[in-house]
Structures are given as C-alpha cells and as structure tokens.
PDB file of C-alpha atoms in Angstrom:
ATOM      1  CA  UNK A 295     -18.524  52.467  16.513  1.00 82.00           C
ATOM      2  CA  UNK A 296     -21.392  51.009  13.929  1.00 88.00           C
ATOM      3  CA  UNK A 297     -24.442  51.446  13.770  1.00 93.00           C
ATOM      4  CA  UNK A 298     -25.204  47.599  13.104  1.00 94.00           C
ATOM      5  CA  UNK A 299     -24.174  44.461  15.241  1.00 95.00           C
ATOM      6  CA  UNK A 300     -23.055  41.122  14.318  1.00 96.00           C
ATOM      7  CA  UNK A 301     -23.985  38.668  17.029  1.00 97.00           C
ATOM      8  CA  UNK A 302     -24.120  34.627  17.513  1.00 98.00           C
ATOM      9  CA  UNK A 303     -26.078  33.225  20.244  1.00 98.00           C
ATOM     10  CA  UNK A 304     -24.994  29.865  21.430  1.00 98.00           C
ATOM     11  CA  UNK A 305     -26.517  27.619  23.585  1.00 98.00           C
ATOM     12  CA  UNK A 306     -24.641  27.391  27.010  1.00 97.00           C
ATOM     13  CA  UNK A 307     -24.335  23.454  26.943  1.00 97.00           C
ATOM     14  CA  UNK A 308     -22.216  23.166  23.718  1.00 97.00           C
ATOM     15  CA  UNK A 309     -18.418  21.590  24.422  1.00 97.00           C
ATOM     16  CA  UNK A 310     -16.120  24.055  23.035  1.00 96.00           C
ATOM     17  CA  UNK A 311     -15.557  21.662  20.080  1.00 96.00           C
ATOM     18  CA  UNK A 312     -19.110  22.314  18.951  1.00 97.00           C
ATOM     19  CA  UNK A 313     -19.552  26.068  19.888  1.00 97.00           C
ATOM     20  CA  UNK A 314     -16.539  26.537  17.411  1.00 97.00           C
ATOM     21  CA  UNK A 315     -17.914  24.364  14.705  1.00 96.00           C
ATOM     22  CA  UNK A 316     -21.578  25.924  15.159  1.00 97.00           C
ATOM     23  CA  UNK A 317     -20.174  29.422  15.197  1.00 97.00           C
ATOM     24  CA  UNK A 318     -18.231  29.025  11.920  1.00 96.00           C
ATOM     25  CA  UNK A 319     -21.192  27.781  10.275  1.00 95.00           C
ATOM     26  CA  UNK A 320     -23.504  30.554  11.650  1.00 97.00           C
ATOM     27  CA  UNK A 321     -21.614  33.482  10.132  1.00 96.00           C
ATOM     28  CA  UNK A 322     -21.155  31.865   6.899  1.00 94.00           C
ATOM     29  CA  UNK A 323     -24.957  32.568   6.564  1.00 94.00           C
ATOM     30  CA  UNK A 324     -24.562  36.182   6.697  1.00 93.00           C
ATOM     31  CA  UNK A 325     -24.503  38.448   3.797  1.00 89.00           C
ATOM     32  CA  UNK A 326     -21.369  39.072   1.792  1.00 88.00           C
ATOM     33  CA  UNK A 327     -21.810  42.455   1.635  1.00 87.00           C
ATOM     34  CA  UNK A 328     -21.059  42.665   5.584  1.00 91.00           C
ATOM     35  CA  UNK A 329     -17.086  41.668   4.677  1.00 91.00           C
ATOM     36  CA  UNK A 330     -14.846  44.360   3.953  1.00 90.00           C
ATOM     37  CA  UNK A 331     -11.796  44.450   1.486  1.00 93.00           C
ATOM     38  CA  UNK A 332      -9.328  41.901   1.100  1.00 95.00           C
ATOM     39  CA  UNK A 333      -5.937  42.156   3.052  1.00 96.00           C
ATOM     40  CA  UNK A 334      -2.660  42.187   1.544  1.00 97.00           C
ATOM     41  CA  UNK A 335       0.725  41.670   3.383  1.00 96.00           C
ATOM     42  CA  UNK A 336       4.180  43.357   2.556  1.00 97.00           C
ATOM     43  CA  UNK A 337       5.249  40.660  -0.054  1.00 97.00           C
ATOM     44  CA  UNK A 338       1.653  41.687  -1.746  1.00 97.00           C
ATOM     45  CA  UNK A 339       0.272  38.013  -0.879  1.00 97.00           C
ATOM     46  CA  UNK A 340      -3.521  38.743  -0.734  1.00 97.00           C
ATOM     47  CA  UNK A 341      -6.075  37.170   1.803  1.00 96.00           C
ATOM     48  CA  UNK A 342      -9.784  36.961   1.748  1.00 95.00           C
ATOM     49  CA  UNK A 343     -11.818  39.693   3.361  1.00 94.00           C
ATOM     50  CA  UNK A 344     -13.033  39.293   6.509  1.00 94.00           C
ATOM     51  CA  UNK A 345     -16.103  40.995   8.284  1.00 94.00           C
ATOM     52  CA  UNK A 346     -15.359  44.777   8.445  1.00 90.00           C
ATOM     53  CA  UNK A 347     -16.837  45.099  12.166  1.00 92.00           C
ATOM     54  CA  UNK A 348     -16.453  42.967  15.217  1.00 93.00           C
ATOM     55  CA  UNK A 349     -18.771  39.532  15.840  1.00 95.00           C
ATOM     56  CA  UNK A 350     -20.366  39.721  19.510  1.00 97.00           C
ATOM     57  CA  UNK A 351     -20.589  35.845  20.533  1.00 98.00           C
ATOM     58  CA  UNK A 352     -22.912  35.386  23.092  1.00 98.00           C
ATOM     59  CA  UNK A 353     -24.443  32.543  25.416  1.00 98.00           C
ATOM     60  CA  UNK A 354     -27.424  31.698  27.020  1.00 98.00           C
ATOM     61  CA  UNK A 355     -29.499  28.338  27.691  1.00 97.00           C
ATOM     62  CA  UNK A 356     -32.539  26.418  25.599  1.00 97.00           C
ATOM     63  CA  UNK A 357     -35.187  29.242  26.791  1.00 97.00           C
ATOM     64  CA  UNK A 358     -32.676  32.338  25.761  1.00 98.00           C
ATOM     65  CA  UNK A 359     -32.148  30.608  22.434  1.00 97.00           C
ATOM     66  CA  UNK A 360     -35.693  29.995  21.724  1.00 97.00           C
ATOM     67  CA  UNK A 361     -37.132  33.198  22.715  1.00 98.00           C
ATOM     68  CA  UNK A 362     -34.299  35.092  20.755  1.00 98.00           C
ATOM     69  CA  UNK A 363     -35.459  32.825  17.590  1.00 98.00           C
ATOM     70  CA  UNK A 364     -39.223  33.765  18.070  1.00 98.00           C
ATOM     71  CA  UNK A 365     -38.266  37.854  18.662  1.00 98.00           C
ATOM     72  CA  UNK A 366     -36.451  37.213  15.310  1.00 98.00           C
ATOM     73  CA  UNK A 367     -38.799  35.735  13.590  1.00 98.00           C
ATOM     74  CA  UNK A 368     -41.841  38.407  14.269  1.00 97.00           C
ATOM     75  CA  UNK A 369     -39.764  41.245  13.492  1.00 97.00           C
ATOM     76  CA  UNK A 370     -38.709  39.700  10.293  1.00 97.00           C
ATOM     77  CA  UNK A 371     -35.164  39.669  10.962  1.00 97.00           C
ATOM     78  CA  UNK A 372     -32.982  37.476   8.552  1.00 95.00           C
ATOM     79  CA  UNK A 373     -30.910  35.004  10.812  1.00 97.00           C
ATOM     80  CA  UNK A 374     -28.549  31.635  10.303  1.00 98.00           C
ATOM     81  CA  UNK A 375     -29.456  28.908  12.455  1.00 98.00           C
ATOM     82  CA  UNK A 376     -27.852  25.565  13.607  1.00 98.00           C
ATOM     83  CA  UNK A 377     -29.735  22.617  14.841  1.00 98.00           C
ATOM     84  CA  UNK A 378     -28.424  19.670  17.139  1.00 97.00           C
ATOM     85  CA  UNK A 379     -29.222  17.499  14.139  1.00 97.00           C
ATOM     86  CA  UNK A 380     -26.478  18.956  12.627  1.00 97.00           C
ATOM     87  CA  UNK A 381     -24.204  17.334  14.185  1.00 97.00           C
ATOM     88  CA  UNK A 382     -24.769  14.131  12.733  1.00 96.00           C
ATOM     89  CA  UNK A 383     -24.803  15.456   9.199  1.00 95.00           C
ATOM     90  CA  UNK A 384     -22.044  15.336   6.517  1.00 90.00           C
ATOM     91  CA  UNK A 385     -22.697  17.970   3.981  1.00 95.00           C
ATOM     92  CA  UNK A 386     -24.848  21.242   3.034  1.00 94.00           C
ATOM     93  CA  UNK A 387     -27.726  19.160   1.383  1.00 97.00           C
ATOM     94  CA  UNK A 388     -28.280  17.103   4.704  1.00 97.00           C
ATOM     95  CA  UNK A 389     -27.868  19.774   6.526  1.00 96.00           C
ATOM     96  CA  UNK A 390     -30.919  21.350   4.697  1.00 96.00           C
ATOM     97  CA  UNK A 391     -33.024  18.410   4.570  1.00 97.00           C
ATOM     98  CA  UNK A 392     -32.593  18.457   8.594  1.00 97.00           C
ATOM     99  CA  UNK A 393     -33.944  21.548   9.523  1.00 97.00           C
ATOM    100  CA  UNK A 394     -36.600  21.332   6.410  1.00 98.00           C
ATOM    101  CA  UNK A 395     -37.985  18.196   7.995  1.00 97.00           C
ATOM    102  CA  UNK A 396     -38.727  19.866  11.520  1.00 98.00           C
ATOM    103  CA  UNK A 397     -41.206  22.536  12.398  1.00 98.00           C
ATOM    104  CA  UNK A 398     -40.247  26.100  13.339  1.00 97.00           C
ATOM    105  CA  UNK A 399     -41.442  25.234  16.801  1.00 95.00           C
ATOM    106  CA  UNK A 400     -39.750  22.233  17.381  1.00 97.00           C
ATOM    107  CA  UNK A 401     -36.143  23.341  15.986  1.00 97.00           C
ATOM    108  CA  UNK A 402     -33.664  22.110  18.275  1.00 97.00           C
ATOM    109  CA  UNK A 403     -31.753  24.998  18.179  1.00 98.00           C
ATOM    110  CA  UNK A 404     -28.274  25.162  19.603  1.00 98.00           C
ATOM    111  CA  UNK A 405     -27.023  28.687  18.101  1.00 98.00           C
ATOM    112  CA  UNK A 406     -28.271  31.422  15.769  1.00 98.00           C
ATOM    113  CA  UNK A 407     -26.364  34.560  13.520  1.00 98.00           C
ATOM    114  CA  UNK A 408     -27.872  37.815  13.161  1.00 97.00           C
ATOM    115  CA  UNK A 409     -27.284  40.911  11.725  1.00 97.00           C
ATOM    116  CA  UNK A 410     -28.958  44.322  12.109  1.00 96.00           C
ATOM    117  CA  UNK A 411     -29.409  47.725  13.688  1.00 96.00           C
ATOM    118  CA  UNK A 412     -27.864  47.606  17.094  1.00 96.00           C
ATOM    119  CA  UNK A 413     -31.079  48.355  19.087  1.00 95.00           C
ATOM    120  CA  UNK A 414     -33.154  45.740  16.917  1.00 97.00           C
ATOM    121  CA  UNK A 415     -30.655  43.188  17.976  1.00 97.00           C
ATOM    122  CA  UNK A 416     -30.105  43.618  21.828  1.00 97.00           C
ATOM    123  CA  UNK A 417     -33.602  43.256  21.781  1.00 97.00           C
ATOM    124  CA  UNK A 418     -33.673  40.355  20.361  1.00 98.00           C
ATOM    125  CA  UNK A 419     -30.911  38.956  22.006  1.00 98.00           C
ATOM    126  CA  UNK A 420     -32.570  39.959  25.611  1.00 97.00           C
ATOM    127  CA  UNK A 421     -31.100  37.683  28.281  1.00 96.00           C
ATOM    128  CA  UNK A 422     -28.032  36.418  26.640  1.00 97.00           C
ATOM    129  CA  UNK A 423     -24.658  36.995  27.915  1.00 96.00           C
ATOM    130  CA  UNK A 424     -21.175  37.125  26.380  1.00 93.00           C
ATOM    131  CA  UNK A 425     -19.352  33.549  25.720  1.00 93.00           C
ATOM    132  CA  UNK A 426     -16.489  33.502  27.950  1.00 86.00           C
TER     133      UNK A 426
END
C-alpha cells in the first residue's frame, strides 16, 4: 500500500469526452517524480514510465469541486486545475491566459488533480464519490 494518494476530481456534469480530456490534462501537471521506471517488452522495446501508484478518479457537483479547491488552497496543497474556459482554447499559452484572467474565487472549475498524504487528500476531497 501507499502512504500517498494521486486523485483526480471531476465535475459530475461533464460529457464522457470532456471527462477523459480533463483527466489527461490534469495528471500531466503532476510531478515527474511520481513516475516509475520505463517499461520494456520482451523485444527490448522501451515505453514511457507511468505513475508508480494507482490514480483514483472521483466526481462531484460544482459545490464539491469548489470546496475541494478551497480546502487544497487552505492546506497549501499543490494541484493542477482545469476550468470550463479551457474547452475553448487550443494551446498551452491560451490555457494559461484563460486561467490568469479569472480571480481564484470565480474559477469555473471542472476538475482538479492532487497528490499527497492519503489522510490530507481524503480531507480535501470530502464529499466526492468514485467516478463510474
């Protein structure tokens, strides 16, 4: 078992393609140190490393996501975020600009990802449920 947890929290009103897209973007923001060793098959073809522990994907309504974001901020927990505005951008620079123009309290969050001690992450994500 792991002392830490990697978790993604998605808003529960996302279309399937949005949930998948948001999850992929969010986990890309997690630290490189979480990745294990590269994979190699029997023919010595090497593949990129992946996280060395499971990723829990949860969901909640807008209120659950807002509260989780506030709890993470209060605890100085590093996180990656995805806002609804990012669905209409096409590159990283535009993504960052879209987030930059909105005050923290006004972010239209559709997802966040966190990594930390299990008990701290569980407290941050209180009220979320497993994504189906």
